[in-house]
PDB file of C-alpha atoms in Angstrom:
ATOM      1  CA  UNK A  82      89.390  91.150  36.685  1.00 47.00           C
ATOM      2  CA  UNK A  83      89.142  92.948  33.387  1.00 49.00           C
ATOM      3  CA  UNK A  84      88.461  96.407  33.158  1.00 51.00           C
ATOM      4  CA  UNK A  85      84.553  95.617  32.180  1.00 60.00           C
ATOM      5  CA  UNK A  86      84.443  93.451  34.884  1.00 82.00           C
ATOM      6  CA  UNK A  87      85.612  96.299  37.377  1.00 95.00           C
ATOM      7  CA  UNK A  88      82.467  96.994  39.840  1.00 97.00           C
ATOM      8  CA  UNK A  89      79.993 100.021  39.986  1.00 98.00           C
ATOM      9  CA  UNK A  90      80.235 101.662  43.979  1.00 98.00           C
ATOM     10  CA  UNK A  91      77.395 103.035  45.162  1.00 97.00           C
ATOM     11  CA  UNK A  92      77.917 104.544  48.901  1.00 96.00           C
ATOM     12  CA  UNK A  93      74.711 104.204  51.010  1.00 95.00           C
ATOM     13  CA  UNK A  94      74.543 105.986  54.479  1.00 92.00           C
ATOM     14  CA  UNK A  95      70.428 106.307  54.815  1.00 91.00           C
ATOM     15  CA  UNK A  96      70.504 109.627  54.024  1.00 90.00           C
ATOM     16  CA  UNK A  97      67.447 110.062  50.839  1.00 90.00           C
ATOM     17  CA  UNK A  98      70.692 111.586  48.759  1.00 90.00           C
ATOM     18  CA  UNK A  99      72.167 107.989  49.028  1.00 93.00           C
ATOM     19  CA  UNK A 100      69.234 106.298  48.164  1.00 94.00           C
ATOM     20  CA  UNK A 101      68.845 108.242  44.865  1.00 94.00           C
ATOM     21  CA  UNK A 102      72.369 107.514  44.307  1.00 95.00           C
ATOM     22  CA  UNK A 103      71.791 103.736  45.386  1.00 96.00           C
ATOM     23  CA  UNK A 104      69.035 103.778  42.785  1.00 96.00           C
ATOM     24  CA  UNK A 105      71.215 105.581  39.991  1.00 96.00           C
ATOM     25  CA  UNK A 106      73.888 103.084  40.780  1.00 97.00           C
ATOM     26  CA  UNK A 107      71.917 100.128  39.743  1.00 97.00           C
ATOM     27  CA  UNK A 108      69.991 101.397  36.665  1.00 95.00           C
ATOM     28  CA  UNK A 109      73.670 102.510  35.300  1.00 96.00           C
ATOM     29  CA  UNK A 110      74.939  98.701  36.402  1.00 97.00           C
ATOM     30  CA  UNK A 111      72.642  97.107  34.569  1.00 95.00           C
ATOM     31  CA  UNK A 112      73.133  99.515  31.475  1.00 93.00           C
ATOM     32  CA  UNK A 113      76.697  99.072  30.993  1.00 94.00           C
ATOM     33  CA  UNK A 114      76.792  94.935  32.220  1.00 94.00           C
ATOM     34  CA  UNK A 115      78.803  95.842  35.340  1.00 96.00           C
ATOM     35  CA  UNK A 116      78.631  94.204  38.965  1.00 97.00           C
ATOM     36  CA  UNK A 117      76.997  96.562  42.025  1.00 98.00           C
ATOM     37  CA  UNK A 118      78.773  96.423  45.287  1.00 98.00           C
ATOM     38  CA  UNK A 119      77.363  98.611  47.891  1.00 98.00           C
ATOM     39  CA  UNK A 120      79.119 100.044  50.493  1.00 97.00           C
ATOM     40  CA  UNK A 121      78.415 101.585  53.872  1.00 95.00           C
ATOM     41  CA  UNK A 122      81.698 103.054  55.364  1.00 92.00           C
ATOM     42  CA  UNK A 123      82.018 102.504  59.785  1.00 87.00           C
ATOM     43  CA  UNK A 124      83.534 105.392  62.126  1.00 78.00           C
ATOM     44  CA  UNK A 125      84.100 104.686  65.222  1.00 66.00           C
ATOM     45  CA  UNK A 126      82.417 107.174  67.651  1.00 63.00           C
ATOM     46  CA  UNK A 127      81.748 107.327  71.439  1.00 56.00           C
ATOM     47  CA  UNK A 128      78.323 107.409  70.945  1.00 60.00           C
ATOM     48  CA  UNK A 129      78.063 103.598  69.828  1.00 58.00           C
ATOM     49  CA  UNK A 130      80.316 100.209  70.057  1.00 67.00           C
ATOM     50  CA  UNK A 131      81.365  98.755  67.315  1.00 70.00           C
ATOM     51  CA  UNK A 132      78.830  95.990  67.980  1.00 78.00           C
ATOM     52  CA  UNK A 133      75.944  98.142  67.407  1.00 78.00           C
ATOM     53  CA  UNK A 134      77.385  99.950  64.457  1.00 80.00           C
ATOM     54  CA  UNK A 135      77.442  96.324  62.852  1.00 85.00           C
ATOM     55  CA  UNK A 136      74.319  95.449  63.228  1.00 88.00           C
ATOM     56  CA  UNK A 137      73.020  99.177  61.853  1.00 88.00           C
ATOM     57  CA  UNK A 138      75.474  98.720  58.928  1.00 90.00           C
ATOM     58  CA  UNK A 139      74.236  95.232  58.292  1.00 94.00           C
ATOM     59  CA  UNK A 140      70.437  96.503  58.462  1.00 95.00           C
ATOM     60  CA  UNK A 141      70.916  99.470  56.402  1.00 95.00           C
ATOM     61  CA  UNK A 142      72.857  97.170  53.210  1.00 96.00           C
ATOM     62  CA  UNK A 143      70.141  94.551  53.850  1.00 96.00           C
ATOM     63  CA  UNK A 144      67.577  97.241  53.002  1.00 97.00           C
ATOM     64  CA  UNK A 145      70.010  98.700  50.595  1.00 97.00           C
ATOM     65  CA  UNK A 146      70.395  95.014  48.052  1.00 97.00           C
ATOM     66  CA  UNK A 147      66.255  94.488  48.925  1.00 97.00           C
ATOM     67  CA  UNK A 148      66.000  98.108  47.173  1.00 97.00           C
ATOM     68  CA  UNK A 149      68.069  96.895  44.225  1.00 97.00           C
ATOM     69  CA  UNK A 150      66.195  94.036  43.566  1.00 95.00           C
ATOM     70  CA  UNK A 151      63.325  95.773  43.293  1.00 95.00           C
ATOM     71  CA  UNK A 152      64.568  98.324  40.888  1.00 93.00           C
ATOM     72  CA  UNK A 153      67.452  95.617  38.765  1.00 94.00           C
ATOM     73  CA  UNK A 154      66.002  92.239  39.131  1.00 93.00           C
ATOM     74  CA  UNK A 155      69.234  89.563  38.637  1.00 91.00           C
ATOM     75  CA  UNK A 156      71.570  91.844  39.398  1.00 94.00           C
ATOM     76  CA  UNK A 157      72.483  90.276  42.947  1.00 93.00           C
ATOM     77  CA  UNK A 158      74.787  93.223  44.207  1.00 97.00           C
ATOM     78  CA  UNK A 159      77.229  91.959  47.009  1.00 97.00           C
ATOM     79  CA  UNK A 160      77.968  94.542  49.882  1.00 97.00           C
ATOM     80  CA  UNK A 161      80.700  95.650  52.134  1.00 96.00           C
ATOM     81  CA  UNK A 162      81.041  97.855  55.236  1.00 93.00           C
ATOM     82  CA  UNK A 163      84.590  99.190  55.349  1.00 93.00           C
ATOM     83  CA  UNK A 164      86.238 100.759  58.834  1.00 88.00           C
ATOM     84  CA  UNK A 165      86.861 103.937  57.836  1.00 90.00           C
ATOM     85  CA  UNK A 166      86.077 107.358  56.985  1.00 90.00           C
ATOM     86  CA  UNK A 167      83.655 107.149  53.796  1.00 91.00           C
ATOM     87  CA  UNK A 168      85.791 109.748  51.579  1.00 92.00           C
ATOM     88  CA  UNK A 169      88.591 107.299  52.502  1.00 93.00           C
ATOM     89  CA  UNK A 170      87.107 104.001  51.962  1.00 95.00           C
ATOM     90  CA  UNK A 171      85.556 105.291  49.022  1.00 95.00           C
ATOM     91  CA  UNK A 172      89.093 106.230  47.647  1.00 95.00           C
ATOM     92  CA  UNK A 173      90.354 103.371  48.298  1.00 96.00           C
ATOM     93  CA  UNK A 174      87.856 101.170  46.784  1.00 97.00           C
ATOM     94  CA  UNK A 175      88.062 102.884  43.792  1.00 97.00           C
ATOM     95  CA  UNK A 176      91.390 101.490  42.674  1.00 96.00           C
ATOM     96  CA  UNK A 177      89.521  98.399  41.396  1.00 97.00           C
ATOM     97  CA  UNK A 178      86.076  99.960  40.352  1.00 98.00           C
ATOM     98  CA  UNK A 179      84.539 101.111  37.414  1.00 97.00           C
ATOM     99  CA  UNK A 180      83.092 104.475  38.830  1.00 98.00           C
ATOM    100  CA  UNK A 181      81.920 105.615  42.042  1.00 98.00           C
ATOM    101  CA  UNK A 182      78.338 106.540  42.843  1.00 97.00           C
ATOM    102  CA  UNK A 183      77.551 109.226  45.705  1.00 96.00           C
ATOM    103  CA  UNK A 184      74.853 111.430  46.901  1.00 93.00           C
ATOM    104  CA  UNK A 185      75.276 114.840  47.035  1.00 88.00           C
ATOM    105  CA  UNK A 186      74.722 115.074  50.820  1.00 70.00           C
ATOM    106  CA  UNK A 187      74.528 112.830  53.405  1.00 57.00           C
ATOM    107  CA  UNK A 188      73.204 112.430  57.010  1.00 54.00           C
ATOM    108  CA  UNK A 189      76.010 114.512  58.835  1.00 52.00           C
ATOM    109  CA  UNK A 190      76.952 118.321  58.058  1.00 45.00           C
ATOM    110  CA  UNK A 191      74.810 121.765  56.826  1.00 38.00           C
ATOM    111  CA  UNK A 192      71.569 121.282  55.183  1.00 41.00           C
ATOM    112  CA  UNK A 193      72.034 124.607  53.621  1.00 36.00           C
ATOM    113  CA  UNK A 194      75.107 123.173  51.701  1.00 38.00           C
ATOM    114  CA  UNK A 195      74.666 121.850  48.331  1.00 46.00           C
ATOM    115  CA  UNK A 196      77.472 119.648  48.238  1.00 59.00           C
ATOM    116  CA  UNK A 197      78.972 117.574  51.132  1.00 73.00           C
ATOM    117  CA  UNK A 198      82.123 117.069  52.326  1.00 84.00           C
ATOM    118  CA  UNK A 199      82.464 113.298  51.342  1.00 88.00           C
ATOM    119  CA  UNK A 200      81.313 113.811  48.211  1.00 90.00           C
ATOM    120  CA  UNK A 201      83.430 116.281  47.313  1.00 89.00           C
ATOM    121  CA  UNK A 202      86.373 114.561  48.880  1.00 91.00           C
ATOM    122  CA  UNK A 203      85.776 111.665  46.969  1.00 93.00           C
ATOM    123  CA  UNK A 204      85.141 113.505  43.897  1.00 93.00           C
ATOM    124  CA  UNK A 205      88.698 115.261  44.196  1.00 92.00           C
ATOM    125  CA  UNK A 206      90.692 112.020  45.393  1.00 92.00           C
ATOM    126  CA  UNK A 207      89.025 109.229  43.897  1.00 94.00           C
ATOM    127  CA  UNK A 208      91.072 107.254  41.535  1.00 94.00           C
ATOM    128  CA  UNK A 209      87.813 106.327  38.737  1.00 96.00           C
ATOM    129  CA  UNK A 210      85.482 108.407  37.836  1.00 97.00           C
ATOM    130  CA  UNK A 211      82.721 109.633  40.537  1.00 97.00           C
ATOM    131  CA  UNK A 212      79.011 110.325  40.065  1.00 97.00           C
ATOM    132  CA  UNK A 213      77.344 112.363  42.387  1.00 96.00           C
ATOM    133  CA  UNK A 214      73.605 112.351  41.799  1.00 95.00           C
ATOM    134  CA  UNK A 215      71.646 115.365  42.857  1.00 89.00           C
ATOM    135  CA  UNK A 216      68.393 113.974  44.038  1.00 72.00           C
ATOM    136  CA  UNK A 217      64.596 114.734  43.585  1.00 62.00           C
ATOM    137  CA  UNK A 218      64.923 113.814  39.992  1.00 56.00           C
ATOM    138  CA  UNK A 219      64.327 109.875  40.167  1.00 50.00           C
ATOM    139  CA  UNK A 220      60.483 109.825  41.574  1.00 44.00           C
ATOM    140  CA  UNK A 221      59.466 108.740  37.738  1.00 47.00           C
ATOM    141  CA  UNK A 222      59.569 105.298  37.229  1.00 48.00           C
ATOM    142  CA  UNK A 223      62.787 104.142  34.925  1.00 48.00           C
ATOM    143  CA  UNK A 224      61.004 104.479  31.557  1.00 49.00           C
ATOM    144  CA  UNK A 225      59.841 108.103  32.170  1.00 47.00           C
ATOM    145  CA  UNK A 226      63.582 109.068  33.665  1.00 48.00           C
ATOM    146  CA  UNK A 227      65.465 107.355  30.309  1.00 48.00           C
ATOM    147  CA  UNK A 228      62.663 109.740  28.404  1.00 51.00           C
ATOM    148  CA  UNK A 229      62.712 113.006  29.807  1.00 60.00           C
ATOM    149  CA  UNK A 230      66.670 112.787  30.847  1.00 69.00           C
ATOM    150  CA  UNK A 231      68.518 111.306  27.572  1.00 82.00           C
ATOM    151  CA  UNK A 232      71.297 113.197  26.841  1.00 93.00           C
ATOM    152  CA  UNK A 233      74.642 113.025  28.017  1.00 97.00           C
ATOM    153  CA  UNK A 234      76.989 116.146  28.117  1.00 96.00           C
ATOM    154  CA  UNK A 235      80.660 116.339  28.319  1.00 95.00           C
ATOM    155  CA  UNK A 236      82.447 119.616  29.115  1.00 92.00           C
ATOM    156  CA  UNK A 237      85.770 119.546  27.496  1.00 88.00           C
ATOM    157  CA  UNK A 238      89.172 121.765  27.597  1.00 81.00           C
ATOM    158  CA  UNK A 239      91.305 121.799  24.204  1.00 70.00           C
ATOM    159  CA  UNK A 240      94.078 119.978  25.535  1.00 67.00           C
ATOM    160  CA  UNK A 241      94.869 115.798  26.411  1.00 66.00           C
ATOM    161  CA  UNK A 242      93.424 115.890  30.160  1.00 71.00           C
ATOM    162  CA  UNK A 243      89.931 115.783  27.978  1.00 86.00           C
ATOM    163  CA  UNK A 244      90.700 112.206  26.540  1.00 90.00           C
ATOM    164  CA  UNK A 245      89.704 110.566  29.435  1.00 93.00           C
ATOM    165  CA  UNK A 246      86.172 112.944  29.801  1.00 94.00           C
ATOM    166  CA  UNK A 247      85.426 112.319  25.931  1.00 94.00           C
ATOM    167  CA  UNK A 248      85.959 107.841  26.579  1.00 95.00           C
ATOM    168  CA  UNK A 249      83.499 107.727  29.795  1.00 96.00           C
ATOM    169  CA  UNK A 250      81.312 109.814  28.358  1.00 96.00           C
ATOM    170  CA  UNK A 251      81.140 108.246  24.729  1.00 96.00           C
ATOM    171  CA  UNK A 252      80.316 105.054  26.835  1.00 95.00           C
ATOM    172  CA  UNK A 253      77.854 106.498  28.574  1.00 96.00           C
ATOM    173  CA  UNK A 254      76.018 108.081  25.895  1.00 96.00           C
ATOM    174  CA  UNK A 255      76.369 104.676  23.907  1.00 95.00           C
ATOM    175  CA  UNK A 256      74.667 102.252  26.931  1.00 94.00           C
ATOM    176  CA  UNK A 257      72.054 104.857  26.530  1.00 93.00           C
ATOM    177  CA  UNK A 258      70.080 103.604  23.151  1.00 91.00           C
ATOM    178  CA  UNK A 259      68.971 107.112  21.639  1.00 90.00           C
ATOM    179  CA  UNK A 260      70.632 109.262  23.970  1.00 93.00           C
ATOM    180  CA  UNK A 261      72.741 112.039  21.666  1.00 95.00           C
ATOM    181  CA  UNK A 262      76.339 113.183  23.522  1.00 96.00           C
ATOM    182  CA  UNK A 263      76.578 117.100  23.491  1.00 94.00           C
ATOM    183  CA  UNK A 264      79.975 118.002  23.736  1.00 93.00           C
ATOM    184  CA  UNK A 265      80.673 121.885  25.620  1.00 90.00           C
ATOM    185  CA  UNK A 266      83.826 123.491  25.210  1.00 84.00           C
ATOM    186  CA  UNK A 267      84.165 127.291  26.699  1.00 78.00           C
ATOM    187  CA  UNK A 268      86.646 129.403  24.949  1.00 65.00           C
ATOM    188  CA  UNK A 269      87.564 132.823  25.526  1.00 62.00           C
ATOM    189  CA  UNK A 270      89.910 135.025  23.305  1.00 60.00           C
ATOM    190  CA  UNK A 271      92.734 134.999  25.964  1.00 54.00           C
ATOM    191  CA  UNK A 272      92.539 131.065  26.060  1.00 63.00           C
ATOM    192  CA  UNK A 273      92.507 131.160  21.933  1.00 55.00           C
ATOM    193  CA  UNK A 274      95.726 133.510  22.812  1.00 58.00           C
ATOM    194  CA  UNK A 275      97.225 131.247  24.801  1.00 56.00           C
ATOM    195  CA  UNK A 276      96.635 128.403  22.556  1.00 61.00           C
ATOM    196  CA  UNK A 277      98.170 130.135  20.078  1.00 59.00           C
ATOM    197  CA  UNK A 278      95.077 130.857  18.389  1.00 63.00           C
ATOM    198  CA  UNK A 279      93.341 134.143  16.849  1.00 62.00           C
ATOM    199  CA  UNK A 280      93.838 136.838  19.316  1.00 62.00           C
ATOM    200  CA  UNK A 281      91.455 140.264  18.168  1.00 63.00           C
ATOM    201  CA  UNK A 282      89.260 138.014  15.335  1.00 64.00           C
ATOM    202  CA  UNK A 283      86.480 136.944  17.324  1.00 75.00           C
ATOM    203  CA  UNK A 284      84.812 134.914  14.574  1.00 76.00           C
ATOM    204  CA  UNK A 285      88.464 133.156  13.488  1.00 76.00           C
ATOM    205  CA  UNK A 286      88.577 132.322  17.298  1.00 74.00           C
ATOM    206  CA  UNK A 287      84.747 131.357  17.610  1.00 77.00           C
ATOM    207  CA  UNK A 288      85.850 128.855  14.019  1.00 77.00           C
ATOM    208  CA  UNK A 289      88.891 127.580  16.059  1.00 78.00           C
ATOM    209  CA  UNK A 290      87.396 126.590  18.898  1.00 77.00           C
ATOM    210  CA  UNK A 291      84.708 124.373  16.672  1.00 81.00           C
ATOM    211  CA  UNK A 292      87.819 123.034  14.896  1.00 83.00           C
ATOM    212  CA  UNK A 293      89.308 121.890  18.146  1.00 82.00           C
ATOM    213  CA  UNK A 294      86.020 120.204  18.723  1.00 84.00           C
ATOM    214  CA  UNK A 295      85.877 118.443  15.439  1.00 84.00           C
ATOM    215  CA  UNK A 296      89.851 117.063  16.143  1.00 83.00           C
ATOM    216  CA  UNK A 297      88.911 116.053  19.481  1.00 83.00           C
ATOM    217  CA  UNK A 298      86.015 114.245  18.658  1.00 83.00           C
ATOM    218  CA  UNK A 299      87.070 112.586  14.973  1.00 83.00           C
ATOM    219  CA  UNK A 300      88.294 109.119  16.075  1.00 81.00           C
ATOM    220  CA  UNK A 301      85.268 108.627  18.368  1.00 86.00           C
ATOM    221  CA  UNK A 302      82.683 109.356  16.313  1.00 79.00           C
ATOM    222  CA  UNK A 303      84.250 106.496  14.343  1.00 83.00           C
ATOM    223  CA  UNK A 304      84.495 104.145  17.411  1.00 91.00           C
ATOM    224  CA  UNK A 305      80.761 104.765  17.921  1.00 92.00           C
ATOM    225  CA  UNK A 306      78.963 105.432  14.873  1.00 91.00           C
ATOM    226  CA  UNK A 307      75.125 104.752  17.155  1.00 92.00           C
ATOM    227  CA  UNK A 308      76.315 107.771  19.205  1.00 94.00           C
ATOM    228  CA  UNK A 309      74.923 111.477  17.839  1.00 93.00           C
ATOM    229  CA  UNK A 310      77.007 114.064  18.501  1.00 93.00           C
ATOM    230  CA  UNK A 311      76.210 117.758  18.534  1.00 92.00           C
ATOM    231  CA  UNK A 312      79.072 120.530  19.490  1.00 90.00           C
ATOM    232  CA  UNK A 313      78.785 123.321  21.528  1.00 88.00           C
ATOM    233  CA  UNK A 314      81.731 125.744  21.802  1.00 82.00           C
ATOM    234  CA  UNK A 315      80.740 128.633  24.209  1.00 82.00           C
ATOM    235  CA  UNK A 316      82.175 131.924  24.366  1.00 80.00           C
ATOM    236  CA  UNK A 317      83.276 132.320  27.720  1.00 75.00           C
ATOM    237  CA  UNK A 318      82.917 129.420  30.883  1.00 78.00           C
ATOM    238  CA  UNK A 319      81.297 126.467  29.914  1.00 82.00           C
ATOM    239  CA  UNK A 320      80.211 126.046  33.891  1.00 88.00           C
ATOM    240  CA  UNK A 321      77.243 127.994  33.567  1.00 88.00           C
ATOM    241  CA  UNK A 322      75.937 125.922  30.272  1.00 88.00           C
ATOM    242  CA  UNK A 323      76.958 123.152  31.930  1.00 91.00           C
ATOM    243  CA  UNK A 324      74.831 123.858  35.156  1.00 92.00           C
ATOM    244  CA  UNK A 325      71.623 124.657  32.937  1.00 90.00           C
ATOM    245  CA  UNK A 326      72.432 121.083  30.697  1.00 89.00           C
ATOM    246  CA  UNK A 327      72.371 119.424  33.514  1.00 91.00           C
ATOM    247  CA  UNK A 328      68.924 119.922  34.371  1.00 89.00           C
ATOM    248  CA  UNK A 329      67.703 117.827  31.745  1.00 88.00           C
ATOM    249  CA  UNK A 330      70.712 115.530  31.464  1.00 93.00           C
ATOM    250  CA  UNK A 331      71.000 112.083  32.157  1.00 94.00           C
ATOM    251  CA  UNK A 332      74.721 112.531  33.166  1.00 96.00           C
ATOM    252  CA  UNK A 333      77.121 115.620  32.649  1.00 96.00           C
ATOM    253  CA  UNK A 334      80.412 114.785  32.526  1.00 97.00           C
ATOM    254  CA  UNK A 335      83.242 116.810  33.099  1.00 95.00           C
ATOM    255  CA  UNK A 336      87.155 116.747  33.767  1.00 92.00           C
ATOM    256  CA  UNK A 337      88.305 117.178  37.520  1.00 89.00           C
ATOM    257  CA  UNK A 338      92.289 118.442  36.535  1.00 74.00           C
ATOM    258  CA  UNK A 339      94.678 119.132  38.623  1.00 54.00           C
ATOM    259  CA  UNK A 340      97.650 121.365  39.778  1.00 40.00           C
ATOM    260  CA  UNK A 341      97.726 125.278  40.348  1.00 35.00           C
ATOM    261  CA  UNK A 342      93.878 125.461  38.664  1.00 38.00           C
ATOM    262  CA  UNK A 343      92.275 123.637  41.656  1.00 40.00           C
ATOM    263  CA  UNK A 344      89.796 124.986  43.909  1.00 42.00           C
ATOM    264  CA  UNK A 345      89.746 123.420  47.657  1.00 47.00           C
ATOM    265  CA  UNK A 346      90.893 120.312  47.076  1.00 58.00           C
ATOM    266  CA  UNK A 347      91.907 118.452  43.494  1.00 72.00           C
ATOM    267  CA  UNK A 348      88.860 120.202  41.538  1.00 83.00           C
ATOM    268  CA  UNK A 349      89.385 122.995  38.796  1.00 83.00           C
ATOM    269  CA  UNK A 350      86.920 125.842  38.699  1.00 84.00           C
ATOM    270  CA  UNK A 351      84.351 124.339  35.868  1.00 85.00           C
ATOM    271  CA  UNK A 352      84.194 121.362  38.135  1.00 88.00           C
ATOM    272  CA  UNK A 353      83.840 122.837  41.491  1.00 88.00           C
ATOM    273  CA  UNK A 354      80.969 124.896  40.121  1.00 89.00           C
ATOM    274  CA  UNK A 355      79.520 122.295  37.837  1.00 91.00           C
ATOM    275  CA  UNK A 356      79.036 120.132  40.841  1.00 91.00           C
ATOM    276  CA  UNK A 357      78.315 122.051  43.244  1.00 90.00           C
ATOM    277  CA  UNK A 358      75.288 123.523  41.099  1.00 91.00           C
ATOM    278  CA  UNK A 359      74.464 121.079  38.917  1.00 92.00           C
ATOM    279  CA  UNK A 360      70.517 120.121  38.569  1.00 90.00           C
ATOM    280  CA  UNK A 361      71.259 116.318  37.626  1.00 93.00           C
ATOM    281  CA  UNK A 362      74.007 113.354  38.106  1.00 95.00           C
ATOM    282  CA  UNK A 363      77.599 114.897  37.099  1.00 96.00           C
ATOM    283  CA  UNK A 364      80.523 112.409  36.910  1.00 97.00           C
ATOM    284  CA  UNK A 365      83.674 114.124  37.592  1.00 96.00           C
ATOM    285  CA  UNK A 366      86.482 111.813  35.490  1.00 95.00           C
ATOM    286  CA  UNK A 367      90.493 112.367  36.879  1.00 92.00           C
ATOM    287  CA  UNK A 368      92.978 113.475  33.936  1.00 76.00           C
TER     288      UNK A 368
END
């Protein structure tokens, strides 16, 4: 199976979260010419055989393809029901997909919290990029959605762990006839330090940081001339831009990183805030 081949994941567990994702999952399938495989992940618990869980599992993914067909006609997604923790079966099925598609809560935990713990699990361990779609944004039919929500936005960091960001979400943006990329980068005048940058010019440092922009982008805008780009370099984080792009975003894409910078589990602090806030679908893309 070739790498355009390799499935979209969308993780279903009832929860209204899940359908939006479910529903996300398939519109972004049949935009980018990939297979849909749902998946509803088993635990074992006291409070039900394995029997039962079955037959709930094979219920909820009947209901779950019905609901694609309605929304992606001749798409014919194929399903699976793994016996596992989700955050783990999700993992693992992402070694052969092309993304993975969550809510941003499910049926179990804290209403109060914005985030769950499986999505945020799979966001951090997950070995393709993972969308988590923030619901109550999908009640307009697809037309209005691809209207209202067209852009795509990428937050970036100056260095190679932002290759990866830049190629999903170039190929996002171009699946998306119309849809203009805006590219964030936050500097700060220690980080132009560090870089070896300007360190008391704030205007040399504010010019660097759209130079860095321009390098990282050249090639691509080559590779896909349909795509308009527009820069944004931000004095300061680019989280809180990010959070407010995202509300009229049809996907904001950002970098999950790794080592000492991560927050909880494998997430950086742009992405741990970016997702936990965000207003719209964020894909969070491994380095």
């Amino acid at each position: 199976m070739t790498s355009t081949e390799l499935p979209v994941i969308a993780a279903v567990d009832g929860s209204a979260p899940s359908r939006d994702a479910l529903d996300w999952a398939a519109r972004e399938a049949v935009g980018r010419g990939f297979p849909l495989v749902v998946v509803h992940a088993l635990q074992r618990t006291r409070r039900a055989g394995h029997e039962a869980q079955q037959r709930e599992a094979e219920e909820l993914l009947t209901k779950s393809v019905r609901r694609v067909n309605e929304i992606a006609p001749g798409l014919h997604p194929t399903t699976l029901a793994p016996l596992d923790f989700p955050a783990a079966a999700l993992t693992s099925l992402s070694r052969a997909a092309s993304m993975v598609v969550v809510g941003s809560r499910g049926l179990g935990g804290f209403r109060s919290l914005m985030l769950g713990s499986n999505s945020l699990a799979t966001a951090s361990m997950a070995r393709c990029p993972v969308v988590v779609v923030h619901g109550g944004r999908l009640a307009e039919g697809p037309e209005e959605t691809a209207e209202v929500f067209s852009d795509v936005v990428a937050g970036v960091a100056a260095d190679e762990s932002s290759e990866s960001v830049l190629e999903f979400a170039f190929e996002a943006a171009a699946s998306r006839p119309g849809a203009r990329l805006r590219i964030v980068h936050g500097w700060t005048m220690f980080s132009s330090m560090l870089s070896g940058g300007p360190v008391f010019d704030r205007d040399a440092a504010a010019d660097a940081a759209e130079r860095t922009l321009a390098e990282l982008t050249a090639g691509r805008r080559e590779e896909y001339p349909q795509v308009e780009v527009v820069r944004e370099p931000v004095n300061g984080s680019a989280s809180h831009t990010l959070v407010a792009a995202s509300a009229t975003a049809a996907l904001t894409v950002i970098g999950r990183r790794r080592g000492g910078e991560s927050l909880g589990l494998g997430l950086s602090p742009v992405a741990q805030t970016t997702l936990t806030h965000a207003r719209g679908p964020v894909a969070v893309v491994p380095g």
